[in-house]
Tab-separated table of C-alpha atoms in Angstrom:
chain	number	residue	atom	x	y	z
A	1	MET	CA	178.943	123.529	193.980
A	2	SER	CA	178.693	123.414	190.166
A	3	LYS	CA	175.893	121.538	188.446
A	4	LEU	CA	178.324	118.836	187.284
A	5	GLY	CA	179.784	118.507	190.777
A	6	ASN	CA	176.310	118.268	192.274
A	7	LEU	CA	175.370	115.647	189.687
A	8	GLY	CA	178.495	113.643	190.523
A	9	ALA	CA	177.718	113.765	194.248
A	10	ARG	CA	174.136	112.610	193.692
A	11	LEU	CA	175.325	109.810	191.419
A	12	HIS	CA	177.872	108.709	194.018
A	13	ARG	CA	175.246	108.654	196.787
A	14	GLY	CA	172.845	106.695	194.577
A	15	GLU	CA	170.140	109.365	194.587
A	16	ILE	CA	169.933	109.311	190.793
A	17	GLY	CA	171.381	107.047	188.136
A	18	TYR	CA	171.058	105.368	184.772
A	19	ASP	CA	170.502	101.645	184.422
A	20	PHE	CA	173.514	100.651	182.332
A	21	ILE	CA	173.226	96.955	183.203
A	22	LYS	CA	169.601	96.641	182.148
A	23	ASN	CA	170.402	98.011	178.681
A	24	ARG	CA	173.592	95.997	178.262
A	25	LYS	CA	172.300	94.192	175.156
A	26	ILE	CA	172.103	97.556	173.396
A	27	TRP	CA	175.736	98.302	174.276
A	28	TYR	CA	176.834	94.808	173.248
A	29	GLY	CA	175.073	95.166	169.907
A	30	LEU	CA	176.569	98.597	169.269
A	31	SER	CA	180.064	97.344	170.119
A	32	ILE	CA	179.674	94.306	167.869
A	33	LEU	CA	178.570	96.558	165.000
A	34	ILE	CA	181.532	98.913	165.454
A	35	THR	CA	183.951	95.998	165.806
A	36	ILE	CA	182.661	94.307	162.630
A	37	THR	CA	183.051	97.595	160.742
A	38	ALA	CA	186.631	97.885	161.991
A	39	ILE	CA	187.450	94.298	161.015
A	40	VAL	CA	185.956	94.746	157.538
A	41	GLY	CA	187.948	97.947	157.060
A	42	LEU	CA	191.096	96.145	158.170
A	43	ALA	CA	190.439	93.217	155.818
A	44	VAL	CA	189.560	95.362	152.796
A	45	ARG	CA	191.955	98.305	153.077
A	46	GLY	CA	194.673	96.879	155.295
A	47	LEU	CA	197.125	98.928	157.324
A	48	ASN	CA	199.389	101.560	155.818
A	49	MET	CA	202.570	100.333	157.451
A	50	GLY	CA	205.335	102.871	157.837
A	51	ILE	CA	208.860	102.609	156.619
A	52	GLU	CA	210.010	101.290	159.998
A	53	PHE	CA	207.965	98.117	159.404
A	54	GLN	CA	208.262	97.682	155.634
A	55	GLY	CA	211.752	98.937	155.032
A	56	GLY	CA	212.615	101.609	152.477
A	57	ALA	CA	214.408	104.934	152.278
A	58	VAL	CA	214.038	108.487	153.550
A	59	PHE	CA	215.491	111.290	151.441
A	60	THR	CA	216.049	114.751	152.901
A	61	THR	CA	216.527	117.533	150.378
A	62	PRO	CA	218.502	120.753	150.916
A	63	LYS	CA	216.760	123.946	151.997
A	64	ASN	CA	214.565	126.049	149.731
A	65	VAL	CA	213.948	123.510	146.992
A	66	SER	CA	212.054	125.266	144.196
A	67	VAL	CA	209.256	122.684	143.868
A	68	SER	CA	206.003	122.171	145.715
A	69	VAL	CA	205.199	119.241	147.973
A	70	SER	CA	202.815	117.753	145.416
A	71	GLN	CA	205.445	118.006	142.643
A	72	ALA	CA	208.087	116.392	144.848
A	73	GLU	CA	205.657	113.573	145.677
A	74	GLU	CA	204.996	113.019	141.976
A	75	TYR	CA	208.725	112.922	141.211
A	76	ALA	CA	209.394	110.439	144.053
A	77	GLU	CA	206.609	108.080	142.997
A	78	ARG	CA	207.750	108.145	139.385
A	79	ALA	CA	211.366	107.477	140.365
A	80	SER	CA	210.594	104.643	142.798
A	81	GLY	CA	207.411	103.090	141.422
A	82	HIS	CA	205.961	103.160	144.948
A	83	ASP	CA	203.767	105.512	146.932
A	84	ALA	CA	205.709	108.337	148.546
A	85	ILE	CA	205.068	110.638	151.484
A	86	VAL	CA	206.536	114.129	151.271
A	87	GLN	CA	206.638	116.571	154.175
A	88	GLU	CA	207.975	120.107	154.172
A	89	LEU	CA	210.163	120.708	157.216
A	90	GLY	CA	210.456	123.914	159.192
A	91	ASP	CA	213.814	124.905	157.700
A	92	GLY	CA	212.481	124.736	154.126
A	93	SER	CA	213.840	121.297	153.296
A	94	MET	CA	211.700	118.306	152.356
A	95	ARG	CA	211.476	114.815	153.797
A	96	ILE	CA	210.638	112.259	151.117
A	97	GLN	CA	209.727	108.820	152.424
A	98	VAL	CA	209.417	105.807	150.139
A	99	SER	CA	208.437	102.461	151.666
A	100	GLY	CA	208.786	98.934	150.363
A	101	ILE	CA	211.851	99.414	148.152
A	102	GLU	CA	215.090	97.474	148.127
A	103	THR	CA	218.074	99.249	149.604
A	104	ASP	CA	220.146	98.758	146.447
A	105	LYS	CA	217.580	100.811	144.520
A	106	ALA	CA	217.980	103.818	146.800
A	107	ASN	CA	220.944	105.297	144.885
A	108	GLN	CA	219.041	105.105	141.632
A	109	ILE	CA	216.062	106.939	143.181
A	110	LYS	CA	218.409	109.514	144.737
A	111	ASN	CA	220.014	110.304	141.399
A	112	GLN	CA	216.651	110.600	139.687
A	113	LEU	CA	215.393	112.944	142.406
A	114	SER	CA	218.479	115.140	142.058
A	115	ASP	CA	217.710	115.573	138.333
A	116	ASP	CA	214.002	116.249	138.876
A	117	LEU	CA	214.542	118.637	141.799
A	118	ASN	CA	217.518	120.305	140.089
A	119	VAL	CA	219.851	119.851	143.058
A	120	ASP	CA	223.209	118.138	143.508
A	121	ALA	CA	222.868	114.456	144.444
A	122	GLU	CA	225.435	114.940	147.206
A	123	GLN	CA	223.101	117.437	148.872
A	124	ILE	CA	220.330	114.846	149.236
A	125	ASN	CA	220.708	112.844	152.428
A	126	ALA	CA	219.501	109.225	152.181
A	127	GLU	CA	218.644	107.056	155.189
A	128	LEU	CA	218.006	103.390	154.461
A	129	VAL	CA	215.863	100.991	156.479
A	130	GLY	CA	216.211	97.318	155.614
A	131	PRO	CA	213.090	95.098	155.525
A	132	SER	CA	214.607	92.672	158.047
A	133	TRP	CA	215.003	95.483	160.574
A	134	GLY	CA	211.406	96.520	160.001
A	135	GLU	CA	210.264	92.934	160.534
A	136	GLN	CA	212.133	92.821	163.839
A	137	ILE	CA	210.415	96.043	164.943
A	138	ALA	CA	206.996	94.575	164.065
A	139	ASN	CA	207.737	91.366	165.969
A	140	LYS	CA	208.884	93.311	169.020
A	141	ALA	CA	205.696	95.368	168.902
A	142	TRP	CA	203.505	92.254	168.858
A	143	GLN	CA	205.552	90.691	171.657
A	144	GLY	CA	205.182	93.810	173.780
A	145	LEU	CA	201.436	93.844	173.219
A	146	GLY	CA	201.097	90.154	174.059
A	147	ILE	CA	203.155	90.475	177.257
A	148	PHE	CA	201.088	93.492	178.299
A	149	LEU	CA	197.794	91.612	177.887
A	150	ILE	CA	199.083	88.553	179.764
A	151	LEU	CA	200.283	90.668	182.696
A	152	VAL	CA	196.945	92.497	182.770
A	153	VAL	CA	194.978	89.254	183.034
A	154	ILE	CA	197.275	87.885	185.765
A	155	TYR	CA	197.109	91.108	187.779
A	156	LEU	CA	193.314	91.385	187.628
A	157	ALA	CA	192.848	87.702	188.442
A	158	ILE	CA	194.984	88.132	191.579
A	159	ALA	CA	193.756	91.575	192.658
A	160	PHE	CA	190.087	90.909	191.922
A	161	GLU	CA	188.900	87.633	190.363
A	162	TRP	CA	189.067	85.761	187.086
A	163	ARG	CA	185.686	87.043	185.874
A	164	MET	CA	186.872	90.614	186.104
A	165	ALA	CA	190.108	89.630	184.359
A	166	VAL	CA	188.130	88.091	181.483
A	167	ALA	CA	185.855	91.139	181.193
A	168	ALA	CA	188.816	93.545	181.202
A	169	PHE	CA	190.645	91.436	178.597
A	170	ILE	CA	187.610	91.487	176.276
A	171	ALA	CA	187.306	95.260	176.743
A	172	LEU	CA	190.985	95.740	175.858
A	173	ILE	CA	190.673	93.588	172.723
A	174	HIS	CA	187.601	95.668	171.863
A	175	ASP	CA	189.666	98.870	172.152
A	176	ILE	CA	192.570	97.481	170.121
A	177	THR	CA	190.299	96.271	167.312
A	178	ILE	CA	188.462	99.577	167.008
A	179	THR	CA	191.668	101.645	167.037
A	180	VAL	CA	193.405	99.467	164.442
A	181	GLY	CA	190.259	99.410	162.292
A	182	ILE	CA	190.074	103.218	162.329
A	183	TYR	CA	193.690	103.336	161.157
A	184	ALA	CA	192.807	101.058	158.255
A	185	LEU	CA	189.724	103.091	157.290
A	186	VAL	CA	191.449	106.477	157.558
A	187	GLY	CA	194.672	105.304	155.930
A	188	PHE	CA	197.042	106.933	158.423
A	189	GLU	CA	200.547	105.542	158.486
A	190	VAL	CA	201.385	103.034	161.210
A	191	THR	CA	204.717	103.863	162.843
A	192	PRO	CA	206.432	103.016	166.152
A	193	GLY	CA	204.672	106.122	167.481
A	194	THR	CA	201.389	104.384	166.742
A	195	VAL	CA	202.444	101.386	168.812
A	196	ILE	CA	203.463	103.669	171.683
A	197	GLY	CA	200.099	105.399	171.504
A	198	LEU	CA	198.287	102.061	171.435
A	199	LEU	CA	200.034	100.788	174.550
A	200	THR	CA	199.354	104.122	176.259
A	201	ILE	CA	195.624	104.019	175.658
A	202	LEU	CA	195.441	100.388	176.804
A	203	GLY	CA	196.972	101.409	180.111
A	204	TYR	CA	194.503	104.288	180.371
A	205	SER	CA	191.546	102.040	179.556
A	206	LEU	CA	192.709	99.534	182.152
A	207	TYR	CA	192.953	102.267	184.788
A	208	ASP	CA	189.384	103.375	184.087
A	209	THR	CA	188.158	99.775	184.321
A	210	VAL	CA	190.017	99.073	187.561
A	211	VAL	CA	188.418	102.139	189.189
A	212	VAL	CA	184.948	100.711	188.546
A	213	PHE	CA	186.009	97.187	189.542
A	214	ASP	CA	187.470	98.441	192.821
A	215	SER	CA	184.198	100.163	193.685
A	216	LEU	CA	182.287	97.021	192.707
A	217	LYS	CA	184.521	94.810	194.856
A	218	GLU	CA	183.965	96.995	197.917
A	219	GLN	CA	180.196	97.203	197.483
A	220	THR	CA	179.655	93.467	196.955
A	221	LYS	CA	181.186	92.311	200.221
A	222	ASP	CA	178.705	90.044	202.065
A	223	LEU	CA	176.212	90.688	199.275
A	224	THR	CA	174.496	87.304	199.740
A	225	LYS	CA	173.597	88.152	203.352
A	226	GLN	CA	170.929	90.616	202.255
A	227	THR	CA	167.824	90.435	200.087
A	228	ARG	CA	167.542	93.986	198.832
A	229	TRP	CA	169.920	94.139	195.858
A	230	THR	CA	171.151	91.775	193.150
A	231	TYR	CA	174.723	91.769	191.846
A	232	SER	CA	173.580	93.680	188.747
A	233	ASP	CA	172.041	96.357	190.957
A	234	VAL	CA	175.309	96.914	192.790
A	235	ALA	CA	177.305	96.812	189.538
A	236	ASN	CA	175.051	99.523	188.209
A	237	ARG	CA	175.669	101.584	191.344
A	238	SER	CA	179.433	101.197	190.862
A	239	ILE	CA	179.260	102.529	187.303
A	240	ASN	CA	177.121	105.499	188.290
A	241	SER	CA	179.240	106.376	191.322
A	242	THR	CA	182.378	106.666	189.152
A	243	LEU	CA	180.679	107.991	186.005
A	244	VAL	CA	181.469	111.689	186.384
A	245	ARG	CA	185.061	110.887	187.327
A	246	SER	CA	185.466	108.782	184.187
A	247	ILE	CA	183.944	111.485	181.991
A	248	ASN	CA	186.098	114.228	183.520
A	249	THR	CA	189.373	112.329	183.159
A	250	THR	CA	188.524	111.299	179.600
A	251	VAL	CA	187.622	114.832	178.485
A	252	VAL	CA	190.729	116.311	180.118
A	253	ALA	CA	192.902	113.695	178.386
A	254	LEU	CA	191.187	114.123	175.011
A	255	LEU	CA	191.593	117.911	174.812
A	256	PRO	CA	195.400	118.029	174.326
A	257	VAL	CA	195.277	114.946	172.092
A	258	ALA	CA	192.613	116.626	169.947
A	259	GLY	CA	194.924	119.640	169.697
A	260	LEU	CA	197.723	117.417	168.393
A	261	LEU	CA	195.460	115.641	165.910
A	262	PHE	CA	193.282	118.423	164.500
A	263	ILE	CA	195.469	121.494	164.946
A	264	GLY	CA	198.991	120.081	164.843
A	265	GLY	CA	198.318	117.451	162.182
A	266	GLY	CA	195.434	119.049	160.294
A	267	VAL	CA	195.865	122.816	160.417
A	268	LEU	CA	199.628	123.161	160.848
A	269	GLY	CA	200.426	120.190	158.641
A	270	ALA	CA	202.687	118.386	161.102
A	271	GLY	CA	201.885	114.999	159.627
A	272	MET	CA	204.276	113.122	161.903
A	273	LEU	CA	201.939	113.897	164.820
A	274	ASN	CA	199.071	112.023	163.214
A	275	ASP	CA	200.439	108.543	163.826
A	276	ILE	CA	200.454	108.824	167.621
A	277	SER	CA	197.645	111.364	168.115
A	278	LEU	CA	195.029	109.356	166.194
A	279	SER	CA	195.712	106.206	168.225
A	280	LEU	CA	195.493	108.214	171.449
A	281	PHE	CA	192.296	110.008	170.440
A	282	VAL	CA	190.400	106.933	169.258
A	283	GLY	CA	191.806	104.726	172.012
A	284	LEU	CA	190.958	107.097	174.876
A	285	ALA	CA	187.368	107.431	173.693
A	286	ALA	CA	186.997	103.676	173.100
A	287	GLY	CA	188.626	102.901	176.469
A	288	ALA	CA	186.195	105.108	178.382
A	289	TYR	CA	183.286	103.556	176.487
A	290	SER	CA	184.401	99.975	177.096
A	291	SER	CA	184.993	100.564	180.819
A	292	ILE	CA	181.408	101.731	181.302
A	293	PHE	CA	179.413	99.828	178.698
A	294	ILE	CA	181.374	96.590	178.196
A	295	ALA	CA	183.608	95.526	181.089
A	296	THR	CA	181.254	95.971	184.070
A	297	PRO	CA	178.110	94.598	182.346
A	298	LEU	CA	180.170	91.543	181.326
A	299	VAL	CA	181.237	91.017	184.944
A	300	ALA	CA	177.604	91.218	186.043
A	301	ASP	CA	176.612	88.637	183.412
A	302	LEU	CA	179.388	86.261	184.468
A	303	LYS	CA	178.781	86.671	188.217
A	304	GLU	CA	175.045	86.093	188.014
A	305	ARG	CA	175.693	82.667	186.521
A	306	GLU	CA	177.088	81.553	189.871
A	307	PRO	CA	174.669	79.443	191.963
A	308	ALA	CA	174.948	81.791	194.956
A	309	MET	CA	174.162	84.861	192.857
A	310	LYS	CA	171.340	83.055	191.069
A	311	ALA	CA	169.803	82.174	194.439
A	312	LEU	CA	170.255	85.759	195.640
A	313	LYS	CA	168.541	87.129	192.555
A	314	LYS	CA	165.582	84.793	193.096
A	315	ARG	CA	165.261	85.915	196.710
A	316	VAL	CA	165.467	89.581	195.798
A	317	LEU	CA	162.918	89.286	192.998
A	318	ALA	CA	160.590	87.243	195.208
A	319	LYS	CA	160.774	89.843	197.959
A	320	ARG	CA	160.124	92.649	195.509
A	321	ALA	CA	157.159	90.784	194.063
A	322	GLN	CA	155.760	90.193	197.545
A	323	THR	CA	156.222	93.856	198.419
A	324	ALA	CA	154.484	94.936	195.227
A	325	ALA	CA	151.604	92.484	195.776
A	326	THR	CA	150.922	93.647	199.334
A	327	GLY	CA	151.246	97.294	198.389
A	328	GLU	CA	153.987	97.903	200.945
A	329	THR	CA	156.829	100.335	200.425
A	330	GLN	CA	160.295	99.423	201.601
A	331	VAL	CA	161.718	102.159	203.799
A	332	LEU	CA	165.386	102.385	202.934
A	333	GLY	CA	166.214	104.105	206.195
A	334	ASP	CA	164.403	101.569	208.399
A	335	ASP	CA	167.226	100.076	210.488
A	336	GLU	CA	164.983	97.482	212.103
A	337	ALA	CA	163.883	95.952	208.806
A	338	TYR	CA	167.377	95.830	207.246
A	339	ALA	CA	169.716	95.610	210.195
A	340	ASP	CA	171.544	92.631	208.669
A	341	GLU	CA	172.167	94.228	205.253
A	342	PRO	CA	175.293	96.178	204.220
A	343	GLU	CA	174.671	99.888	203.994
A	344	ASP	CA	176.919	100.412	200.975
A	345	ALA	CA	175.262	97.707	198.865
A	346	ALA	CA	172.815	100.024	197.151
A	347	PRO	CA	172.230	100.463	193.428
A	348	ALA	CA	171.692	103.673	191.579
A	349	VAL	CA	168.019	104.535	191.467
A	350	VAL	CA	166.065	107.295	189.821
A	351	GLY	CA	164.644	109.623	192.410
A	352	PRO	CA	165.309	110.144	196.119
A	353	ARG	CA	166.534	107.127	198.034
A	354	ASN	CA	165.022	107.744	201.463
A	355	GLN	CA	161.325	108.370	200.914
A	356	PRO	CA	158.890	107.421	203.674
A	357	ALA	CA	156.054	105.022	202.959
A	358	SER	CA	153.521	107.659	203.958
A	359	ARG	CA	153.535	111.211	205.210
A	360	THR	CA	152.368	110.158	208.659
A	361	ARG	CA	154.601	107.164	209.247
A	362	GLY	CA	157.077	107.779	212.062
A	363	ARG	CA	155.761	111.289	212.732
A	364	GLY	CA	156.745	112.372	216.217
A	365	ARG	CA	159.272	109.524	216.563
A	366	PRO	CA	162.914	110.302	215.720
A	367	SER	CA	163.710	106.871	214.289
A	368	GLY	CA	160.368	106.190	212.619
A	369	LYS	CA	160.244	102.665	214.131
A	370	ARG	CA	157.141	101.015	215.521
A	371	ARG	CA	156.901	101.070	219.287
């Protein structure tokens, strides 16, 4: 078995682990800092909305135009009075996109471009997008996002419980805010492809969260009938038991997206790939982070405010204090001492789980119990 596979197996069995729940305030603080940065970037720079949302015109020139991309961009901005995006297509033609202009001004810009580019105006193809159509697209995008979030909360509340639904909703808002803020800071154009990418990463983030929640739900059955573990302990075990799986799926998903973003968009210059690949790249990373560091710790915080879980935590801490005071060591494999406790309700701990209290205890007796 590989080292990573062995690590995953040991994490799943609870032989080793990292205390994510104990350090949750660090993760909360880091997330708040990143979220504030994203909001500030959004407020200061705003989003670079594409032509589909603002309205405008797209001009496609004939093949082998004898000007560079930068020259064509300069000509388009001078003719329209607005920022322009120019892309060289594979057949040698150019795609000139100008947002935020009135449709009746498109012919004037087309004629000016034909003079500057030294081509016949009839050879320049113009596609117009009205601002009302762009507004409808934006409204539909917001409606789709809102419906998605509502359905997510309803599903999680039914399949699990309302606390998990609230935690997952906060994690999704966290992912949306960070992704949109990165778009504002980087200045990439927001297109319908961006919206598709955003909805895709929200589904992925939800899947990652549900995997942890499902493990947590199974391991917390009849939790109050024992006095060995608190809810936070079991939540920590759930994160650790699915940690390698989450990392593997995230890395595998990020590799092709990184190829689209850095090679397709950066090296090869396929700028149209940037709108969807950036949202996927940032969203996948943020979704994996929120599933581990935000959603499950929030569930633990909410659950341990319940009276039953508060009472359980007091009993567990009292028992641990008594054990520490008397110098006794709890034997995790002692069936007589913990016959009434669920076997799967065990948190991740650092070090071997089943260590005897002494080297001589139980020697010569298969079960290690007192006679």
